[in-house]
Short mmCIF file of N, CA, C and O in Angstrom, two decimals:
data_model
loop_
_atom_site.label_atom_id
_atom_site.label_comp_id
_atom_site.label_asym_id
_atom_site.label_seq_id
_atom_site.Cartn_x
_atom_site.Cartn_y
_atom_site.Cartn_z
N UNK A 137 172.77 -5.45 -67.81
CA UNK A 137 171.78 -5.83 -67.09
C UNK A 137 171.59 -4.81 -65.83
O UNK A 137 170.15 -4.33 -65.69
N UNK A 138 172.47 -4.44 -65.15
CA UNK A 138 172.21 -3.48 -63.72
C UNK A 138 171.54 -2.27 -64.41
O UNK A 138 170.64 -1.90 -63.60
N UNK A 139 172.00 -1.62 -65.24
CA UNK A 139 171.58 -0.37 -65.77
C UNK A 139 170.27 -0.60 -66.32
O UNK A 139 169.57 0.19 -65.99
N UNK A 140 170.03 -1.41 -67.08
CA UNK A 140 168.31 -1.23 -67.13
C UNK A 140 167.28 -1.70 -66.20
O UNK A 140 166.37 -1.09 -65.95
N UNK A 141 168.06 -2.44 -64.93
CA UNK A 141 167.13 -2.54 -63.98
C UNK A 141 167.01 -1.34 -63.30
O UNK A 141 165.64 -1.05 -62.75
N UNK A 142 168.09 -0.47 -63.00
CA UNK A 142 168.06 0.95 -62.38
C UNK A 142 167.33 1.52 -62.77
O UNK A 142 166.38 2.21 -62.44
N UNK A 143 166.89 1.45 -64.44
CA UNK A 143 166.27 2.54 -65.11
C UNK A 143 164.63 2.08 -64.99
O UNK A 143 163.89 2.90 -64.76
N UNK A 144 164.37 0.76 -65.15
CA UNK A 144 162.90 0.23 -64.81
C UNK A 144 162.55 0.66 -63.17
O UNK A 144 161.56 1.16 -63.38
N UNK A 145 163.48 0.36 -62.21
CA UNK A 145 163.02 0.99 -61.01
C UNK A 145 162.99 2.46 -61.02
O UNK A 145 161.52 2.64 -60.20
N UNK A 146 163.81 3.33 -61.57
CA UNK A 146 163.42 4.93 -61.43
C UNK A 146 162.05 4.84 -62.14
O UNK A 146 161.29 5.69 -61.41
N UNK A 147 161.48 4.50 -63.50
CA UNK A 147 160.44 4.82 -63.76
C UNK A 147 159.17 4.47 -63.39
O UNK A 147 158.12 5.20 -63.00
N UNK A 148 159.44 3.29 -62.48
CA UNK A 148 158.32 2.61 -61.77
C UNK A 148 157.99 3.46 -60.15
O UNK A 148 156.82 3.76 -60.01
N UNK A 149 159.08 3.94 -59.76
CA UNK A 149 158.68 4.73 -58.47
C UNK A 149 158.48 6.18 -58.80
O UNK A 149 157.74 7.15 -58.08
N UNK A 150 158.76 6.86 -60.28
CA UNK A 150 158.27 8.21 -60.67
C UNK A 150 156.83 8.22 -60.85
O UNK A 150 156.11 9.24 -60.74
N UNK A 151 156.00 6.87 -60.99
CA UNK A 151 154.35 6.92 -61.31
C UNK A 151 153.71 6.65 -60.16
O UNK A 151 153.57 5.46 -59.65
N UNK A 152 153.58 7.59 -59.35
CA UNK A 152 152.67 7.12 -58.05
C UNK A 152 151.29 6.95 -58.50
O UNK A 152 150.93 6.84 -59.48
N UNK A 153 150.49 5.77 -57.56
CA UNK A 153 149.29 5.45 -57.83
C UNK A 153 148.32 6.73 -58.08
O UNK A 153 148.38 7.66 -57.05
N UNK A 154 147.27 6.50 -58.78
CA UNK A 154 146.66 7.81 -59.04
C UNK A 154 145.27 7.91 -58.04
O UNK A 154 144.70 6.99 -57.34
N UNK A 155 145.35 9.18 -57.36
CA UNK A 155 144.32 9.33 -56.43
C UNK A 155 143.08 9.71 -57.15
O UNK A 155 143.21 10.69 -57.71
N UNK A 156 142.10 9.30 -56.52
CA UNK A 156 140.85 9.89 -57.55
C UNK A 156 139.46 9.66 -56.64
O UNK A 156 139.37 8.89 -55.72
N UNK A 157 138.43 10.73 -56.66
CA UNK A 157 137.26 10.48 -56.15
C UNK A 157 136.47 9.59 -56.99
O UNK A 157 136.37 9.92 -58.19
N UNK A 158 135.50 8.38 -56.50
CA UNK A 158 134.39 7.93 -57.06
C UNK A 158 133.27 8.05 -56.23
O UNK A 158 133.23 7.72 -55.23
N UNK A 159 131.96 8.55 -57.04
CA UNK A 159 130.68 8.56 -56.60
C UNK A 159 130.17 7.45 -56.87
O UNK A 159 129.87 7.31 -58.44
N UNK A 160 129.80 6.54 -56.34
CA UNK A 160 128.96 5.63 -56.31
C UNK A 160 127.63 5.39 -55.68
O UNK A 160 127.42 5.43 -54.54
N UNK A 161 126.46 5.42 -56.22
CA UNK A 161 125.16 5.25 -56.11
C UNK A 161 124.59 4.41 -55.88
O UNK A 161 125.02 3.12 -56.25
N UNK A 162 123.92 3.42 -54.75
CA UNK A 162 123.04 2.57 -54.22
C UNK A 162 122.54 2.15 -55.74
O UNK A 162 122.35 1.09 -56.18
N UNK A 163 121.70 3.41 -56.21
CA UNK A 163 120.70 2.90 -57.46
C UNK A 163 120.64 4.45 -58.08
O UNK A 163 120.62 5.29 -57.64
N UNK A 164 120.66 4.06 -59.33
CA UNK A 164 120.73 5.49 -60.54
C UNK A 164 119.24 5.61 -60.60
O UNK A 164 118.57 6.72 -61.27
N UNK A 165 118.05 4.65 -60.42
CA UNK A 165 116.72 4.73 -61.07
C UNK A 165 115.96 4.21 -59.73
O UNK A 165 116.11 3.37 -58.92
N UNK A 166 114.55 5.11 -59.76
CA UNK A 166 113.66 5.03 -58.69
C UNK A 166 112.18 4.84 -59.38
O UNK A 166 111.72 5.63 -60.26
N UNK A 167 111.70 4.01 -59.09
CA UNK A 167 110.23 3.79 -59.72
C UNK A 167 108.98 4.26 -58.22
O UNK A 167 109.26 2.94 -57.62
N UNK A 168 108.25 5.07 -58.36
CA UNK A 168 107.25 5.41 -57.38
C UNK A 168 106.24 4.31 -57.53
O UNK A 168 105.40 4.22 -56.98
N UNK A 169 106.05 3.95 -58.74
CA UNK A 169 104.67 2.97 -59.32
C UNK A 169 103.61 3.91 -59.60
O UNK A 169 103.79 4.95 -59.93
N UNK A 170 102.44 3.53 -59.31
CA UNK A 170 101.17 3.97 -59.17
C UNK A 170 100.83 5.20 -58.27
O UNK A 170 101.06 4.47 -57.03
N UNK A 171 100.57 6.31 -58.54
CA UNK A 171 100.56 7.19 -57.39
C UNK A 171 99.10 8.10 -57.70
O UNK A 171 98.73 8.09 -58.90
N UNK A 172 98.44 8.67 -56.56
CA UNK A 172 97.34 9.63 -57.07
C UNK A 172 97.82 10.72 -57.24
O UNK A 172 98.85 11.51 -56.79
N UNK A 173 97.18 11.68 -58.28
CA UNK A 173 97.54 13.09 -58.62
C UNK A 173 97.00 13.85 -57.61
O UNK A 173 96.55 13.68 -56.36
N UNK A 174 98.00 14.75 -57.50
CA UNK A 174 98.33 15.97 -56.33
C UNK A 174 99.37 15.45 -54.98
O UNK A 174 99.73 16.20 -54.42
N UNK A 175 99.48 14.30 -55.20
CA UNK A 175 100.67 13.78 -53.90
C UNK A 175 102.16 14.60 -54.37
O UNK A 175 102.43 14.78 -55.57
N UNK A 176 102.76 14.70 -53.15
CA UNK A 176 104.10 15.08 -53.74
C UNK A 176 105.04 13.80 -53.52
O UNK A 176 105.09 13.66 -52.25
N UNK A 177 105.71 13.47 -54.19
CA UNK A 177 106.55 12.31 -54.18
C UNK A 177 108.02 12.52 -53.52
O UNK A 177 108.71 13.60 -53.96
N UNK A 178 108.69 11.69 -52.83
CA UNK A 178 110.08 11.93 -52.25
C UNK A 178 110.78 10.89 -52.23
O UNK A 178 110.30 9.78 -51.86
N UNK A 179 112.14 10.83 -52.64
CA UNK A 179 112.74 9.65 -52.51
C UNK A 179 114.30 10.33 -52.27
O UNK A 179 114.82 11.24 -52.61
N UNK A 180 114.90 9.11 -51.62
CA UNK A 180 116.74 9.70 -51.24
C UNK A 180 117.24 8.85 -51.89
O UNK A 180 117.30 7.86 -51.87
N UNK A 181 118.42 9.60 -52.77
CA UNK A 181 119.53 8.75 -53.48
C UNK A 181 120.39 8.82 -52.65
O UNK A 181 120.94 9.61 -52.04
N UNK A 182 121.02 7.66 -52.52
CA UNK A 182 122.54 7.29 -51.54
C UNK A 182 123.55 7.33 -52.46
O UNK A 182 123.60 6.30 -53.00
N UNK A 183 124.50 7.97 -51.69
CA UNK A 183 126.08 7.71 -52.79
C UNK A 183 127.20 7.69 -51.71
O UNK A 183 126.92 7.71 -50.33
N UNK A 184 128.29 6.98 -51.90
CA UNK A 184 129.28 6.75 -51.23
C UNK A 184 130.47 7.08 -52.26
O UNK A 184 130.56 7.15 -53.32
N UNK A 185 131.46 7.92 -51.27
CA UNK A 185 133.01 8.09 -52.17
C UNK A 185 133.38 7.05 -51.70
O UNK A 185 134.30 6.45 -50.99
N UNK A 186 133.89 5.95 -53.02
CA UNK A 186 134.53 4.74 -53.23
C UNK A 186 135.93 5.13 -53.51
O UNK A 186 136.51 3.97 -54.02
N UNK A 187 136.41 6.39 -53.69
CA UNK A 187 137.64 6.53 -54.20
C UNK A 187 138.95 6.62 -52.97
O UNK A 187 138.44 6.34 -51.84
N UNK A 188 140.01 7.25 -53.34
CA UNK A 188 140.80 7.52 -52.61
C UNK A 188 141.22 9.05 -52.29
O UNK A 188 142.06 9.46 -51.59
N UNK A 189 140.38 9.79 -52.69
CA UNK A 189 140.46 11.13 -52.59
C UNK A 189 139.18 11.93 -52.16
O UNK A 189 138.43 11.33 -52.77
N UNK A 190 139.24 12.96 -51.53
CA UNK A 190 137.60 13.68 -51.48
C UNK A 190 136.87 14.18 -52.65
O UNK A 190 137.78 14.56 -53.66
N UNK A 191 135.68 13.55 -52.43
CA UNK A 191 134.66 13.74 -53.62
C UNK A 191 134.11 15.10 -53.39
O UNK A 191 133.54 15.28 -52.25
N UNK A 192 133.93 15.95 -54.45
CA UNK A 192 133.31 17.10 -54.24
C UNK A 192 131.81 17.34 -55.32
O UNK A 192 132.15 16.98 -56.34
N UNK A 193 130.90 17.84 -54.48
CA UNK A 193 129.55 17.71 -55.36
C UNK A 193 129.48 19.26 -55.77
O UNK A 193 129.28 20.06 -55.16
N UNK A 194 129.49 19.52 -57.09
CA UNK A 194 129.58 20.32 -57.74
C UNK A 194 128.13 21.04 -57.84
O UNK A 194 127.98 22.57 -57.94
N UNK A 195 127.46 20.18 -58.70
CA UNK A 195 126.01 20.60 -58.57
C UNK A 195 125.03 19.56 -58.43
O UNK A 195 125.52 18.27 -58.86
N UNK A 196 123.66 19.77 -58.46
CA UNK A 196 122.83 18.98 -58.52
C UNK A 196 121.66 19.63 -59.24
O UNK A 196 121.12 20.51 -58.86
N UNK A 197 121.21 19.11 -60.31
CA UNK A 197 120.24 19.99 -61.47
C UNK A 197 119.24 19.25 -62.05
O UNK A 197 119.48 18.40 -62.65
N UNK A 198 118.07 19.36 -61.28
CA UNK A 198 117.08 18.79 -61.97
C UNK A 198 116.80 19.10 -63.45
O UNK A 198 116.91 20.36 -63.66
N UNK A 199 116.36 18.38 -64.16
CA UNK A 199 116.20 18.48 -65.76
C UNK A 199 114.80 19.63 -65.68
O UNK A 199 114.67 20.39 -66.74
N UNK A 200 113.97 19.74 -65.05
CA UNK A 200 112.81 20.67 -65.05
C UNK A 200 112.31 21.31 -63.51
O UNK A 200 112.71 20.64 -62.55
N UNK A 201 111.50 22.47 -63.69
CA UNK A 201 111.05 23.02 -62.56
C UNK A 201 110.55 22.20 -62.00
O UNK A 201 110.17 22.46 -60.30
N UNK A 202 109.49 21.33 -62.01
CA UNK A 202 108.73 20.53 -61.26
C UNK A 202 109.18 19.28 -60.07
O UNK A 202 109.05 18.98 -59.37
N UNK A 203 110.63 19.37 -60.48
CA UNK A 203 111.51 18.45 -59.69
C UNK A 203 112.59 19.16 -58.62
O UNK A 203 112.97 20.16 -59.23
N UNK A 204 112.41 19.00 -57.52
CA UNK A 204 113.63 19.43 -56.61
C UNK A 204 114.26 18.46 -56.00
O UNK A 204 114.02 17.49 -55.94
N UNK A 205 115.66 19.09 -55.59
CA UNK A 205 116.74 18.12 -55.12
C UNK A 205 117.68 19.12 -54.47
O UNK A 205 117.74 20.04 -54.91
N UNK A 206 117.72 18.49 -53.13
CA UNK A 206 118.76 19.14 -52.11
C UNK A 206 119.37 17.90 -51.38
O UNK A 206 119.27 16.88 -51.69
N UNK A 207 120.56 18.75 -50.90
CA UNK A 207 121.53 17.66 -50.25
C UNK A 207 121.98 18.36 -49.04
O UNK A 207 123.09 17.62 -48.81
N UNK A 208 121.58 19.09 -48.62
CA UNK A 208 121.96 19.98 -47.34
C UNK A 208 123.33 20.68 -47.51
O UNK A 208 123.83 21.01 -48.96
N UNK A 209 123.68 21.32 -46.70
CA UNK A 209 125.28 22.02 -46.89
C UNK A 209 126.48 21.26 -47.25
O UNK A 209 127.47 21.93 -47.62
N UNK A 210 126.67 20.16 -46.75
CA UNK A 210 127.82 19.41 -47.12
C UNK A 210 127.95 19.20 -48.41
O UNK A 210 127.20 18.61 -49.18
N UNK A 211 129.17 19.46 -48.95
CA UNK A 211 129.57 19.27 -50.42
C UNK A 211 130.73 18.26 -50.53
O UNK A 211 130.88 18.11 -51.83
N UNK A 212 131.45 18.06 -49.77
CA UNK A 212 132.75 17.25 -49.71
C UNK A 212 132.45 15.90 -48.73
O UNK A 212 132.41 16.41 -47.69
N UNK A 213 133.18 15.10 -49.36
CA UNK A 213 132.99 13.58 -48.80
C UNK A 213 134.34 12.85 -48.65
O UNK A 213 135.01 12.81 -49.91
N UNK A 214 134.92 12.70 -47.75
CA UNK A 214 136.24 11.98 -47.39
C UNK A 214 135.73 10.60 -48.23
O UNK A 214 134.80 9.91 -48.23
N UNK A 215 137.21 9.84 -48.51
CA UNK A 215 136.89 8.36 -49.04
C UNK A 215 136.36 7.67 -48.15
O UNK A 215 136.45 7.59 -46.70
N UNK A 216 135.22 6.79 -48.66
CA UNK A 216 134.13 5.85 -47.95
C UNK A 216 133.12 6.55 -47.08
O UNK A 216 132.37 5.69 -46.63
N UNK A 217 132.95 7.88 -47.18
CA UNK A 217 132.04 8.55 -46.57
C UNK A 217 130.79 8.46 -47.68
O UNK A 217 131.04 8.12 -48.47
N UNK A 218 129.48 8.44 -46.73
CA UNK A 218 128.29 8.43 -47.48
C UNK A 218 127.69 9.87 -47.36
O UNK A 218 127.70 10.72 -46.67
N UNK A 219 126.29 9.77 -48.44
CA UNK A 219 125.91 11.30 -48.75
C UNK A 219 124.24 10.84 -49.27
O UNK A 219 124.29 9.68 -49.94
N UNK A 220 123.50 12.05 -49.32
CA UNK A 220 122.33 11.60 -49.84
C UNK A 220 121.74 12.90 -50.58
O UNK A 220 122.22 13.82 -50.42
N UNK A 221 121.28 12.43 -51.60
CA UNK A 221 120.46 13.66 -52.42
C UNK A 221 118.88 13.16 -52.40
O UNK A 221 118.24 12.20 -52.66
N UNK A 222 118.44 14.12 -51.99
CA UNK A 222 116.68 13.88 -51.51
C UNK A 222 115.90 14.77 -52.84
O UNK A 222 116.17 15.83 -53.03
N UNK A 223 115.27 13.87 -53.47
CA UNK A 223 114.21 14.61 -54.50
C UNK A 223 112.86 14.68 -54.22
O UNK A 223 112.56 13.66 -53.41
N UNK A 224 112.44 15.51 -54.59
CA UNK A 224 110.83 15.49 -54.54
C UNK A 224 109.94 15.78 -55.90
O UNK A 224 110.82 16.76 -56.76
N UNK A 225 108.93 15.86 -56.13
CA UNK A 225 108.06 15.74 -57.25
C UNK A 225 106.58 15.72 -56.88
O UNK A 225 106.09 15.17 -56.37
N UNK A 226 106.20 17.25 -57.74
CA UNK A 226 104.66 17.55 -57.13
C UNK A 226 104.07 16.52 -58.38
O UNK A 226 104.22 16.97 -59.52
N UNK A 227 103.10 15.70 -57.91
CA UNK A 227 102.12 15.34 -59.08
C UNK A 227 100.98 16.09 -59.52
O UNK A 227 100.01 15.91 -60.49
N UNK A 228 100.95 17.26 -58.66
CA UNK A 228 99.80 18.15 -59.33
C UNK A 228 99.59 18.62 -60.69
O UNK A 228 100.38 19.06 -61.19
N UNK A 229 98.45 18.43 -61.25
CA UNK A 229 98.10 18.68 -62.66
C UNK A 229 98.63 17.78 -63.70
O UNK A 229 99.14 18.20 -64.86
N UNK A 230 99.48 16.82 -63.12
CA UNK A 230 100.01 15.83 -64.40
C UNK A 230 99.35 14.57 -64.27
O UNK A 230 98.69 14.17 -63.20
N UNK A 231 99.52 13.75 -65.32
CA UNK A 231 98.80 12.52 -65.65
C UNK A 231 99.58 11.35 -66.34
O UNK A 231 100.68 11.88 -66.81
N UNK A 232 99.30 10.09 -66.02
CA UNK A 232 100.08 9.30 -66.86
C UNK A 232 101.56 8.97 -66.45
O UNK A 232 101.62 9.38 -65.20
N UNK A 233 102.16 8.39 -67.15
CA UNK A 233 103.66 7.74 -66.77
C UNK A 233 104.38 9.42 -67.09
O UNK A 233 104.41 10.01 -68.04
N UNK A 234 105.15 9.65 -66.15
CA UNK A 234 105.91 10.51 -65.92
C UNK A 234 107.49 10.17 -65.73
O UNK A 234 107.61 9.32 -64.59
N UNK A 235 108.54 10.77 -66.22
CA UNK A 235 109.90 10.18 -65.89
C UNK A 235 110.50 11.66 -65.78
O UNK A 235 110.76 12.49 -66.80
N UNK A 236 111.61 11.66 -64.99
CA UNK A 236 112.53 12.92 -65.14
C UNK A 236 113.57 12.45 -64.47
O UNK A 236 113.95 11.31 -63.83
N UNK A 237 114.68 13.15 -64.58
CA UNK A 237 116.17 13.18 -64.23
C UNK A 237 116.69 14.29 -63.19
O UNK A 237 115.93 15.48 -63.57
N UNK A 238 117.72 13.67 -62.84
CA UNK A 238 118.45 14.82 -62.07
C UNK A 238 119.91 14.60 -62.54
O UNK A 238 120.30 13.65 -62.36
N UNK A 239 120.56 15.74 -62.69
CA UNK A 239 122.33 15.68 -63.26
C UNK A 239 122.96 16.17 -61.97
O UNK A 239 122.83 17.00 -61.15
N UNK A 240 124.14 15.12 -61.64
CA UNK A 240 125.01 15.33 -60.40
C UNK A 240 126.23 15.53 -60.56
O UNK A 240 126.67 14.60 -61.62
N UNK A 241 126.87 16.79 -60.59
CA UNK A 241 128.13 16.72 -61.33
C UNK A 241 129.33 16.97 -60.09
O UNK A 241 129.07 17.52 -59.00
N UNK A 242 130.26 16.12 -60.06
CA UNK A 242 131.72 16.00 -59.18
C UNK A 242 132.92 15.95 -59.80
O UNK A 242 133.12 16.33 -61.03
N UNK A 243 133.68 15.82 -59.01
CA UNK A 243 134.88 15.75 -59.22
C UNK A 243 135.56 14.62 -59.45
O UNK A 243 136.69 14.05 -59.35
N UNK A 244 134.60 13.77 -59.65
CA UNK A 244 135.12 12.14 -60.12
C UNK A 244 135.75 12.24 -61.25
O UNK A 244 135.10 12.83 -62.34
N UNK A 245 136.85 11.51 -61.43
CA UNK A 245 137.54 11.78 -62.79
C UNK A 245 137.14 10.71 -63.84
O UNK A 245 137.13 11.24 -65.09
N UNK A 246 136.39 9.63 -63.38
CA UNK A 246 135.67 8.82 -64.66
C UNK A 246 134.70 9.18 -65.10
O UNK A 246 134.46 9.17 -66.33
N UNK A 247 133.70 9.51 -64.15
CA UNK A 247 132.48 9.79 -64.70
C UNK A 247 131.90 11.19 -63.82
O UNK A 247 131.62 11.16 -62.81
N UNK A 248 132.50 12.53 -64.15
CA UNK A 248 132.22 13.57 -63.16
C UNK A 248 130.64 14.02 -63.43
O UNK A 248 129.96 14.77 -62.66
N UNK A 249 129.81 13.34 -64.24
CA UNK A 249 128.24 13.81 -64.48
C UNK A 249 127.74 12.61 -64.47
O UNK A 249 127.84 11.42 -65.18
N UNK A 250 126.65 12.11 -63.47
CA UNK A 250 126.02 11.27 -63.11
C UNK A 250 124.64 11.55 -63.37
O UNK A 250 124.06 12.54 -62.63
N UNK A 251 123.56 10.80 -63.91
CA UNK A 251 122.14 11.17 -64.28
C UNK A 251 121.30 10.10 -63.00
O UNK A 251 121.55 8.85 -63.24
N UNK A 252 120.44 10.55 -62.27
CA UNK A 252 119.83 10.24 -61.50
C UNK A 252 118.37 10.24 -61.94
O UNK A 252 117.91 11.23 -62.98
N UNK A 253 117.51 9.15 -62.06
CA UNK A 253 116.23 9.05 -62.90
C UNK A 253 115.13 8.76 -61.85
O UNK A 253 115.34 7.65 -61.00
N UNK A 254 113.96 8.84 -62.23
CA UNK A 254 112.85 8.33 -61.41
C UNK A 254 111.48 8.51 -62.14
O UNK A 254 111.52 9.31 -63.32
N UNK A 255 110.45 7.56 -61.99
CA UNK A 255 109.30 7.57 -62.67
C UNK A 255 108.27 7.03 -62.04
O UNK A 255 108.33 6.67 -60.64
N UNK A 256 106.86 7.43 -62.39
CA UNK A 256 105.75 6.93 -61.68
C UNK A 256 104.37 7.18 -62.88
O UNK A 256 104.63 7.87 -63.82
N UNK A 257 103.19 6.59 -62.35
CA UNK A 257 102.14 6.64 -63.19
C UNK A 257 101.50 7.44 -62.44
O UNK A 257 100.85 6.70 -61.49
N UNK A 258 101.11 8.65 -62.71
CA UNK A 258 100.10 9.27 -62.18
C UNK A 258 98.37 9.06 -62.46
O UNK A 258 98.01 9.11 -63.74
N UNK A 259 97.71 8.61 -61.41
CA UNK A 259 96.25 8.03 -61.66
C UNK A 259 95.39 9.25 -61.37
O UNK A 259 95.41 9.95 -60.41
N UNK A 260 94.43 9.98 -62.27
CA UNK A 260 93.45 10.90 -61.88
C UNK A 260 92.32 10.34 -61.71
O UNK A 260 91.44 9.96 -62.45
N UNK A 261 91.96 10.49 -60.24
CA UNK A 261 90.97 9.97 -59.81
C UNK A 261 89.96 10.90 -58.94
O UNK A 261 90.41 11.56 -58.48
#
């Protein structure tokens, strides 16, 4: 019994708790509602590193050229630290319901890629 207990204790101490970065967004979607054609829409998506290791944002990629996404120079966030991704969308020359996405890639072990989305209904007045 003593030998098996010692073996269990050794194997338990060999497996340290896994450190990981976790990118948690307040919201993954945003609805601008009805807007006038010609406006430039802006929204800020906020996130937190809710993991135990530094979170590194590797890329922020809009799905098309009509959408802009910026987050400043800071790309690494300590556990508990928050950050922002600002998106902008030009409604010029567009009509009706539009929905767009932005892909955020990081060192998050479980979800290295998250998709942010927004929509609006553009009124041609």
